[in-house]
């Protein structure tokens, strides 16, 4: 397993710092893990060999202290080698030194399917004076060089794609991925979805983030989830429902609700919305429906717009928590919410949970 997107260039005003959390998910035994930290050129910076965690044990360290580093590594990637009968979770919290805003990366099982889909990639102005940008970090997890293809499908504009050649264990960090993929040309500000294709069956380790540019030069951002067949619903998966919570009405925290086509045929969503008391918000018990196709694989809009445009009514105000149950038919799809703090323009990304 891999975690990428680690960034540590000190704890001063500029840049980012990284903390690493380790936790044992077994309650009946110790878990053992070996951690290898790789620099941007694929060089092995440090190895923490056979680290043991007590049953349900938890530790948090700065990246520097955990590995005993003398110099900040800049951008780095972390490889996990789990011991027998071990089950270890790793959270990496990457903190903007100017704003104190953290973004979370975590270890996950290797992706499956034919593509990684990252929604909510943007380079545009938003509500309340926000200025959105998206970054992308890719790590080659293989012992041989690989060339991965990154494709950006914006709203109502032609798709753009670019190859990324990486040596073994090499990491590349792209701060403004929309501008990068359009180079040497400039494109109008837009938002869309990134598709990342494997090389010889090998997917890169991925970290993506959409962030708002703060007035002091810092950022407020959200980690974007990379969706694939293994964490989505519908189609060939064993899952037919998605559960999503943590949304709110715009007077509390403005919510964008997104739907994603991951693989296969057109994905048909049926959605029922509930408030925190479990009361159905859909008028006349009618489901909200949406179809997302392979050619237009991403649909994101404010929750209020979805009610107004589909049901012809306004979403009730003062709803602190709104949840959704979704049925998924046809191809493989996913959904998420991006919930933005009205005062700071700080977003959080909430992926839906797939279930039978």
Tab-separated table of N, CA and C in Angstrom, residues 30-177:
chain	number	residue	atom	x	y	z
A	30	UNK	N	-0.858	-7.646	18.314
A	30	UNK	CA	-0.034	-6.577	17.770
A	30	UNK	C	-0.075	-6.638	16.245
A	31	UNK	N	0.101	-5.487	15.607
A	31	UNK	CA	0.312	-5.426	14.168
A	31	UNK	C	1.690	-4.866	13.888
A	32	UNK	N	2.291	-5.348	12.803
A	32	UNK	CA	3.647	-4.948	12.448
A	32	UNK	C	3.632	-4.365	11.046
A	33	UNK	N	4.357	-3.269	10.867
A	33	UNK	CA	4.424	-2.629	9.562
A	33	UNK	C	5.827	-2.084	9.341
A	34	UNK	N	6.312	-2.191	8.108
A	34	UNK	CA	7.555	-1.539	7.699
A	34	UNK	C	7.195	-0.348	6.819
A	35	UNK	N	7.756	0.816	7.118
A	35	UNK	CA	7.469	2.045	6.395
A	35	UNK	C	8.713	2.502	5.639
A	36	UNK	N	8.547	2.730	4.337
A	36	UNK	CA	9.648	3.230	3.521
A	36	UNK	C	9.263	4.586	2.956
A	37	UNK	N	10.104	5.578	3.179
A	37	UNK	CA	9.856	6.939	2.721
A	37	UNK	C	10.720	7.225	1.502
A	38	UNK	N	10.069	7.609	0.389
A	38	UNK	CA	10.754	7.867	-0.869
A	38	UNK	C	10.682	9.358	-1.209
A	39	UNK	N	11.799	9.899	-1.711
A	39	UNK	CA	11.860	11.278	-2.143
A	39	UNK	C	11.317	11.455	-3.545
A	40	UNK	N	11.304	12.700	-4.047
A	40	UNK	CA	10.674	12.987	-5.338
A	40	UNK	C	11.320	12.279	-6.525
A	41	UNK	N	12.594	11.948	-6.442
A	41	UNK	CA	13.258	11.250	-7.541
A	41	UNK	C	13.223	9.729	-7.392
A	42	UNK	N	12.467	9.246	-6.416
A	42	UNK	CA	12.365	7.811	-6.190
A	42	UNK	C	13.434	7.260	-5.274
A	43	UNK	N	14.239	8.146	-4.685
A	43	UNK	CA	15.298	7.692	-3.787
A	43	UNK	C	14.717	7.309	-2.425
A	44	UNK	N	15.202	6.223	-1.849
A	44	UNK	CA	14.784	5.799	-0.524
A	44	UNK	C	15.444	6.717	0.506
A	45	UNK	N	14.636	7.499	1.201
A	45	UNK	CA	15.161	8.437	2.187
A	45	UNK	C	15.391	7.772	3.535
A	46	UNK	N	14.464	6.917	3.942
A	46	UNK	CA	14.582	6.287	5.257
A	46	UNK	C	13.638	5.094	5.316
A	47	UNK	N	14.006	4.108	6.094
A	47	UNK	CA	13.134	2.951	6.332
A	47	UNK	C	12.938	2.760	7.821
A	48	UNK	N	11.683	2.594	8.215
A	48	UNK	CA	11.340	2.266	9.595
A	48	UNK	C	10.921	0.808	9.591
A	49	UNK	N	11.795	-0.063	10.079
A	49	UNK	CA	11.640	-1.497	9.871
A	49	UNK	C	10.865	-2.159	11.010
A	50	UNK	N	9.852	-2.959	10.635
A	50	UNK	CA	9.122	-3.815	11.573
A	50	UNK	C	8.634	-3.042	12.811
A	51	UNK	N	7.944	-1.945	12.565
A	51	UNK	CA	7.384	-1.184	13.679
A	51	UNK	C	6.151	-1.910	14.210
A	52	UNK	N	6.073	-2.070	15.524
A	52	UNK	CA	4.990	-2.809	16.148
A	52	UNK	C	4.009	-1.854	16.827
A	53	UNK	N	2.727	-2.147	16.665
A	53	UNK	CA	1.664	-1.364	17.302
A	53	UNK	C	0.833	-2.293	18.175
A	54	UNK	N	0.544	-1.867	19.398
A	54	UNK	CA	-0.237	-2.668	20.332
A	54	UNK	C	-1.681	-2.805	19.837
A	55	UNK	N	-2.431	-3.797	20.323
A	55	UNK	CA	-3.824	-3.944	19.911
A	55	UNK	C	-4.608	-2.636	20.078
A	56	UNK	N	-5.243	-2.192	18.988
A	56	UNK	CA	-5.981	-0.922	18.932
A	56	UNK	C	-5.105	0.269	19.309
A	57	UNK	N	-3.792	0.107	19.173
A	57	UNK	CA	-2.869	1.192	19.520
A	57	UNK	C	-2.869	2.305	18.486
A	58	UNK	N	-2.504	3.509	18.929
A	58	UNK	CA	-2.491	4.687	18.052
A	58	UNK	C	-1.271	5.533	18.385
A	59	UNK	N	-0.618	6.036	17.329
A	59	UNK	CA	0.511	6.958	17.499
A	59	UNK	C	0.412	8.073	16.463
A	60	UNK	N	0.875	9.255	16.822
A	60	UNK	CA	1.021	10.334	15.841
A	60	UNK	C	2.373	10.998	16.027
A	61	UNK	N	3.063	11.239	14.905
A	61	UNK	CA	4.389	11.849	14.924
A	61	UNK	C	4.488	12.846	13.772
A	62	UNK	N	5.368	13.815	13.935
A	62	UNK	CA	5.725	14.604	12.765
A	62	UNK	C	6.539	13.725	11.825
A	63	UNK	N	6.495	14.043	10.545
A	63	UNK	CA	7.244	13.249	9.568
A	63	UNK	C	8.727	13.236	9.907
A	64	UNK	N	9.237	14.380	10.340
A	64	UNK	CA	10.666	14.488	10.648
A	64	UNK	C	11.054	13.596	11.819
A	65	UNK	N	10.248	13.609	12.888
A	65	UNK	CA	10.606	12.820	14.064
A	65	UNK	C	10.373	11.329	13.853
A	66	UNK	N	9.331	10.961	13.111
A	66	UNK	CA	9.044	9.546	12.890
A	66	UNK	C	10.208	8.853	12.199
A	67	UNK	N	10.796	9.514	11.203
A	67	UNK	CA	11.882	8.899	10.441
A	67	UNK	C	13.265	9.412	10.851
A	68	UNK	N	13.305	10.344	11.809
A	68	UNK	CA	14.604	10.867	12.232
A	68	UNK	C	15.337	11.586	11.123
A	69	UNK	N	14.616	12.396	10.353
A	69	UNK	CA	15.202	13.078	9.202
A	69	UNK	C	15.978	14.317	9.633
A	70	UNK	N	17.084	14.563	8.951
A	70	UNK	CA	17.857	15.765	9.208
A	70	UNK	C	17.435	16.929	8.341
A	71	UNK	N	17.000	16.643	7.105
A	71	UNK	CA	16.584	17.673	6.168
A	71	UNK	C	15.150	17.413	5.713
A	72	UNK	N	14.317	18.452	5.580
A	72	UNK	CA	12.956	18.256	5.076
A	72	UNK	C	12.984	17.654	3.675
A	73	UNK	N	12.124	16.687	3.400
A	73	UNK	CA	12.190	15.994	2.104
A	73	UNK	C	11.480	16.715	0.973
A	74	UNK	N	10.725	17.788	1.263
A	74	UNK	CA	9.902	18.395	0.222
A	74	UNK	C	8.694	17.526	-0.041
A	75	UNK	N	8.553	17.027	-1.263
A	75	UNK	CA	7.454	16.121	-1.609
A	75	UNK	C	7.948	14.682	-1.439
A	76	UNK	N	7.100	13.827	-0.858
A	76	UNK	CA	7.527	12.460	-0.584
A	76	UNK	C	6.343	11.510	-0.705
A	77	UNK	N	6.658	10.212	-0.743
A	77	UNK	CA	5.654	9.153	-0.787
A	77	UNK	C	6.022	8.097	0.243
A	78	UNK	N	5.012	7.430	0.770
A	78	UNK	CA	5.190	6.459	1.839
A	78	UNK	C	4.693	5.102	1.377
A	79	UNK	N	5.542	4.087	1.505
A	79	UNK	CA	5.158	2.719	1.153
A	79	UNK	C	5.013	1.892	2.424
A	80	UNK	N	3.910	1.114	2.499
A	80	UNK	CA	3.622	0.291	3.663
A	80	UNK	C	3.773	-1.174	3.301
A	81	UNK	N	4.518	-1.903	4.103
A	81	UNK	CA	4.649	-3.350	3.970
A	81	UNK	C	4.107	-3.969	5.253
A	82	UNK	N	2.925	-4.586	5.177
A	82	UNK	CA	2.260	-5.115	6.355
A	82	UNK	C	2.790	-6.494	6.703
A	83	UNK	N	2.986	-6.739	8.008
A	83	UNK	CA	3.392	-8.048	8.474
A	83	UNK	C	2.243	-9.033	8.447
A	84	UNK	N	2.513	-10.326	8.678
A	84	UNK	CA	1.458	-11.344	8.670
A	84	UNK	C	0.373	-11.040	9.703
A	85	UNK	N	-0.883	-11.211	9.297
A	85	UNK	CA	-2.036	-10.995	10.188
A	85	UNK	C	-2.060	-9.591	10.782
A	86	UNK	N	-1.470	-8.643	10.067
A	86	UNK	CA	-1.438	-7.263	10.544
A	86	UNK	C	-2.425	-6.419	9.753
A	87	UNK	N	-3.026	-5.467	10.426
A	87	UNK	CA	-4.010	-4.569	9.809
A	87	UNK	C	-3.758	-3.172	10.359
A	88	UNK	N	-3.056	-2.360	9.579
A	88	UNK	CA	-2.589	-1.054	10.048
A	88	UNK	C	-3.181	0.050	9.179
A	89	UNK	N	-3.720	1.070	9.825
A	89	UNK	CA	-4.176	2.259	9.122
A	89	UNK	C	-3.158	3.371	9.269
A	90	UNK	N	-3.000	4.154	8.212
A	90	UNK	CA	-2.079	5.290	8.224
A	90	UNK	C	-2.817	6.525	7.730
A	91	UNK	N	-2.824	7.556	8.534
A	91	UNK	CA	-3.330	8.857	8.115
A	91	UNK	C	-2.166	9.830	8.017
A	92	UNK	N	-2.115	10.572	6.936
A	92	UNK	CA	-1.105	11.599	6.749
A	92	UNK	C	-1.823	12.941	6.683
A	93	UNK	N	-1.540	13.812	7.624
A	93	UNK	CA	-2.159	15.132	7.680
A	93	UNK	C	-1.151	16.160	7.185
A	94	UNK	N	-1.457	16.774	6.047
A	94	UNK	CA	-0.574	17.755	5.424
A	94	UNK	C	-1.148	19.138	5.706
A	95	UNK	N	-0.407	19.967	6.438
A	95	UNK	CA	-0.931	21.218	6.984
A	95	UNK	C	-0.290	22.413	6.294
A	96	UNK	N	-1.116	23.331	5.795
A	96	UNK	CA	-0.632	24.589	5.237
A	96	UNK	C	-0.139	25.461	6.385
A	97	UNK	N	1.135	25.862	6.346
A	97	UNK	CA	1.709	26.619	7.459
A	97	UNK	C	1.091	28.001	7.623
A	98	UNK	N	0.599	28.601	6.553
A	98	UNK	CA	0.020	29.946	6.658
A	98	UNK	C	-1.363	29.930	7.300
A	99	UNK	N	-2.202	29.002	6.861
A	99	UNK	CA	-3.584	28.995	7.325
A	99	UNK	C	-3.853	27.970	8.415
A	100	UNK	N	-2.952	27.007	8.610
A	100	UNK	CA	-3.211	25.917	9.547
A	100	UNK	C	-4.219	24.917	9.025
A	101	UNK	N	-4.535	24.968	7.732
A	101	UNK	CA	-5.556	24.102	7.158
A	101	UNK	C	-4.954	22.742	6.821
A	102	UNK	N	-5.530	21.636	7.351
A	102	UNK	CA	-4.998	20.299	7.059
A	102	UNK	C	-5.743	19.611	5.935
A	103	UNK	N	-5.036	18.765	5.201
A	103	UNK	CA	-5.635	17.861	4.225
A	103	UNK	C	-5.191	16.452	4.573
A	104	UNK	N	-6.116	15.510	4.464
A	104	UNK	CA	-5.869	14.147	4.932
A	104	UNK	C	-5.622	13.195	3.773
A	105	UNK	N	-4.560	12.411	3.897
A	105	UNK	CA	-4.290	11.299	2.982
A	105	UNK	C	-4.308	10.021	3.813
A	106	UNK	N	-4.738	8.916	3.216
A	106	UNK	CA	-4.793	7.670	3.968
A	106	UNK	C	-4.445	6.492	3.069
A	107	UNK	N	-3.980	5.404	3.693
A	107	UNK	CA	-3.664	4.206	2.917
A	107	UNK	C	-4.941	3.469	2.550
A	108	UNK	N	-4.965	2.927	1.355
A	108	UNK	CA	-6.125	2.182	0.869
A	108	UNK	C	-5.650	0.987	0.055
A	109	UNK	N	-6.574	0.077	-0.200
A	109	UNK	CA	-6.259	-1.046	-1.072
A	109	UNK	C	-5.973	-0.541	-2.481
A	110	UNK	N	-5.220	-1.314	-3.235
A	110	UNK	CA	-4.899	-0.926	-4.602
A	110	UNK	C	-6.173	-0.817	-5.431
A	111	UNK	N	-6.255	0.167	-6.341
A	111	UNK	CA	-7.465	0.351	-7.145
A	111	UNK	C	-7.678	-0.796	-8.123
A	112	UNK	N	-8.942	-0.942	-8.542
A	112	UNK	CA	-9.289	-1.960	-9.532
A	112	UNK	C	-10.096	-1.316	-10.648
A	113	UNK	N	-10.209	-2.016	-11.769
A	113	UNK	CA	-10.914	-1.469	-12.920
A	113	UNK	C	-9.945	-0.950	-13.959
A	114	UNK	N	-10.452	-0.085	-14.828
A	114	UNK	CA	-9.657	0.388	-15.953
A	114	UNK	C	-9.250	1.845	-15.847
A	115	UNK	N	-9.714	2.575	-14.812
A	115	UNK	CA	-9.424	3.995	-14.739
A	115	UNK	C	-9.641	4.500	-13.310
A	116	UNK	N	-8.896	5.532	-12.947
A	116	UNK	CA	-9.169	6.310	-11.736
A	116	UNK	C	-9.898	7.581	-12.144
A	117	UNK	N	-10.938	7.938	-11.400
A	117	UNK	CA	-11.737	9.118	-11.710
A	117	UNK	C	-11.689	10.066	-10.518
A	118	UNK	N	-11.214	11.291	-10.760
A	118	UNK	CA	-11.104	12.296	-9.696
A	118	UNK	C	-12.000	13.466	-10.061
A	119	UNK	N	-13.121	13.642	-9.363
A	119	UNK	CA	-14.045	14.728	-9.694
A	119	UNK	C	-13.705	16.010	-8.951
A	120	UNK	N	-14.299	17.119	-9.409
A	120	UNK	CA	-14.175	18.379	-8.687
A	120	UNK	C	-12.855	19.081	-8.886
A	121	UNK	N	-12.176	18.819	-10.005
A	121	UNK	CA	-10.926	19.503	-10.329
A	121	UNK	C	-11.273	20.848	-10.955
A	122	UNK	N	-10.621	21.922	-10.503
A	122	UNK	CA	-11.103	23.252	-10.899
A	122	UNK	C	-9.976	24.262	-11.026
A	123	UNK	N	-10.258	25.265	-11.853
A	123	UNK	CA	-9.456	26.483	-11.912
A	123	UNK	C	-10.413	27.601	-12.294
A	124	UNK	N	-11.024	28.216	-11.275
A	124	UNK	CA	-12.054	29.224	-11.545
A	124	UNK	C	-12.381	29.995	-10.274
A	125	UNK	N	-13.154	31.082	-10.457
A	125	UNK	CA	-13.668	31.862	-9.333
A	125	UNK	C	-14.998	31.263	-8.885
A	126	UNK	N	-15.232	31.264	-7.568
A	126	UNK	CA	-16.470	30.731	-7.020
A	126	UNK	C	-17.211	31.743	-6.186
A	127	UNK	N	-18.161	31.262	-5.420
A	127	UNK	CA	-18.978	32.136	-4.581
A	127	UNK	C	-18.146	32.740	-3.461
A	128	UNK	N	-18.624	33.883	-2.955
A	128	UNK	CA	-18.021	34.565	-1.798
A	128	UNK	C	-16.560	34.920	-2.020
A	129	UNK	N	-16.192	35.232	-3.261
A	129	UNK	CA	-14.834	35.662	-3.553
A	129	UNK	C	-13.804	34.555	-3.588
A	130	UNK	N	-14.228	33.295	-3.619
A	130	UNK	CA	-13.279	32.186	-3.625
A	130	UNK	C	-12.592	32.058	-4.984
A	131	UNK	N	-11.342	31.605	-4.946
A	131	UNK	CA	-10.549	31.352	-6.146
A	131	UNK	C	-10.026	29.924	-6.051
A	132	UNK	N	-10.549	29.047	-6.905
A	132	UNK	CA	-10.277	27.625	-6.782
A	132	UNK	C	-9.176	27.163	-7.730
A	133	UNK	N	-8.310	26.313	-7.194
A	133	UNK	CA	-7.258	25.648	-7.955
A	133	UNK	C	-7.212	24.180	-7.524
A	134	UNK	N	-6.586	23.345	-8.342
A	134	UNK	CA	-6.451	21.926	-7.997
A	134	UNK	C	-5.023	21.463	-8.221
A	135	UNK	N	-4.525	20.651	-7.299
A	135	UNK	CA	-3.189	20.071	-7.415
A	135	UNK	C	-3.300	18.558	-7.574
A	136	UNK	N	-2.247	17.959	-8.105
A	136	UNK	CA	-2.196	16.513	-8.315
A	136	UNK	C	-0.787	16.018	-8.015
A	137	UNK	N	-0.708	14.942	-7.244
A	137	UNK	CA	0.568	14.274	-6.969
A	137	UNK	C	0.446	12.829	-7.443
A	138	UNK	N	1.438	12.398	-8.229
A	138	UNK	CA	1.473	11.028	-8.742
A	138	UNK	C	2.777	10.361	-8.325
A	139	UNK	N	2.686	9.125	-7.865
A	139	UNK	CA	3.865	8.325	-7.530
A	139	UNK	C	3.803	7.009	-8.295
A	140	UNK	N	4.907	6.633	-8.913
A	140	UNK	CA	5.005	5.337	-9.565
A	140	UNK	C	5.335	4.288	-8.501
A	141	UNK	N	4.416	3.355	-8.223
A	141	UNK	CA	4.661	2.364	-7.168
A	141	UNK	C	5.430	1.139	-7.652
A	142	UNK	N	5.852	1.159	-8.912
A	142	UNK	CA	6.468	-0.014	-9.510
A	142	UNK	C	7.990	0.096	-9.492
A	143	UNK	N	8.632	-1.061	-9.594
A	143	UNK	CA	10.097	-1.102	-9.603
A	143	UNK	C	10.682	-0.806	-10.973
A	144	UNK	N	9.834	-0.575	-11.980
A	144	UNK	CA	10.307	-0.155	-13.294
A	144	UNK	C	9.568	1.107	-13.714
A	145	UNK	N	10.147	1.856	-14.647
A	145	UNK	CA	9.537	3.086	-15.106
A	145	UNK	C	8.194	2.856	-15.772
A	146	UNK	N	7.291	3.826	-15.603
A	146	UNK	CA	5.959	3.733	-16.181
A	146	UNK	C	5.566	5.090	-16.750
A	147	UNK	N	4.706	5.064	-17.782
A	147	UNK	CA	4.151	6.297	-18.336
A	147	UNK	C	2.632	6.240	-18.190
A	148	UNK	N	2.094	7.128	-17.385
A	148	UNK	CA	0.665	7.174	-17.117
A	148	UNK	C	0.030	8.312	-17.924
A	149	UNK	N	-1.230	8.136	-18.284
A	149	UNK	CA	-1.952	9.160	-19.029
A	149	UNK	C	-2.955	9.844	-18.114
A	150	UNK	N	-2.918	11.181	-18.110
A	150	UNK	CA	-3.855	11.998	-17.335
A	150	UNK	C	-4.745	12.746	-18.322
A	151	UNK	N	-6.055	12.603	-18.169
A	151	UNK	CA	-7.019	13.236	-19.068
A	151	UNK	C	-7.957	14.121	-18.278
A	152	UNK	N	-8.157	15.341	-18.741
A	152	UNK	CA	-9.055	16.296	-18.091
A	152	UNK	C	-10.253	16.531	-18.992
A	153	UNK	N	-11.452	16.274	-18.451
A	153	UNK	CA	-12.691	16.516	-19.189
A	153	UNK	C	-13.417	17.675	-18.522
A	154	UNK	N	-13.308	18.896	-19.100
A	154	UNK	CA	-13.968	20.051	-18.491
A	154	UNK	C	-15.418	20.145	-18.939
A	155	UNK	N	-16.155	21.013	-18.263
A	155	UNK	CA	-17.536	21.269	-18.662
A	155	UNK	C	-17.570	21.995	-20.006
A	156	UNK	N	-18.363	21.456	-20.932
A	156	UNK	CA	-18.672	22.148	-22.191
A	156	UNK	C	-17.427	22.615	-22.939
A	157	UNK	N	-16.373	21.793	-22.910
A	157	UNK	CA	-15.135	22.132	-23.617
A	157	UNK	C	-14.435	20.831	-23.996
A	158	UNK	N	-13.532	20.886	-24.998
A	158	UNK	CA	-12.835	19.667	-25.414
A	158	UNK	C	-11.947	19.102	-24.304
A	159	UNK	N	-11.810	17.801	-24.301
A	159	UNK	CA	-10.946	17.126	-23.333
A	159	UNK	C	-9.485	17.368	-23.666
A	160	UNK	N	-8.643	17.338	-22.641
A	160	UNK	CA	-7.202	17.505	-22.784
A	160	UNK	C	-6.522	16.339	-22.085
A	161	UNK	N	-5.407	15.871	-22.637
A	161	UNK	CA	-4.685	14.801	-21.971
A	161	UNK	C	-3.187	14.964	-22.143
A	162	UNK	N	-2.441	14.349	-21.216
A	162	UNK	CA	-0.984	14.468	-21.242
A	162	UNK	C	-0.382	13.232	-20.573
A	163	UNK	N	0.715	12.694	-21.123
A	163	UNK	CA	1.392	11.572	-20.465
A	163	UNK	C	2.321	12.071	-19.355
A	164	UNK	N	2.516	11.220	-18.362
A	164	UNK	CA	3.460	11.506	-17.278
A	164	UNK	C	4.380	10.299	-17.142
A	165	UNK	N	5.643	10.450	-17.510
A	165	UNK	CA	6.624	9.376	-17.410
A	165	UNK	C	7.343	9.472	-16.066
A	166	UNK	N	7.325	8.376	-15.303
A	166	UNK	CA	7.936	8.355	-13.980
A	166	UNK	C	8.867	7.161	-13.858
A	167	UNK	N	10.055	7.388	-13.337
A	167	UNK	CA	10.956	6.295	-13.006
A	167	UNK	C	10.415	5.528	-11.801
A	168	UNK	N	11.072	4.430	-11.452
A	168	UNK	CA	10.611	3.625	-10.329
A	168	UNK	C	10.552	4.470	-9.053
A	169	UNK	N	9.378	4.445	-8.399
A	169	UNK	CA	9.120	5.093	-7.115
A	169	UNK	C	9.245	6.622	-7.163
A	170	UNK	N	9.316	7.169	-8.354
A	170	UNK	CA	9.417	8.622	-8.495
A	170	UNK	C	8.062	9.285	-8.235
A	171	UNK	N	8.105	10.530	-7.728
A	171	UNK	CA	6.904	11.310	-7.435
A	171	UNK	C	6.972	12.642	-8.154
A	172	UNK	N	5.844	13.050	-8.757
A	172	UNK	CA	5.749	14.368	-9.361
A	172	UNK	C	4.584	15.099	-8.718
A	173	UNK	N	4.789	16.371	-8.386
A	173	UNK	CA	3.757	17.211	-7.784
A	173	UNK	C	3.409	18.337	-8.748
A	174	UNK	N	2.133	18.458	-9.084
A	174	UNK	CA	1.641	19.469	-10.023
A	174	UNK	C	0.720	20.397	-9.249
A	175	UNK	N	1.108	21.661	-9.097
A	175	UNK	CA	0.377	22.568	-8.219
A	175	UNK	C	-0.921	23.077	-8.827
A	176	UNK	N	-0.962	23.266	-10.130
A	176	UNK	CA	-2.157	23.755	-10.819
A	176	UNK	C	-2.373	22.835	-12.013
A	177	UNK	N	-3.118	21.749	-11.805
A	177	UNK	CA	-3.169	20.689	-12.803
A	177	UNK	C	-3.925	21.115	-14.057
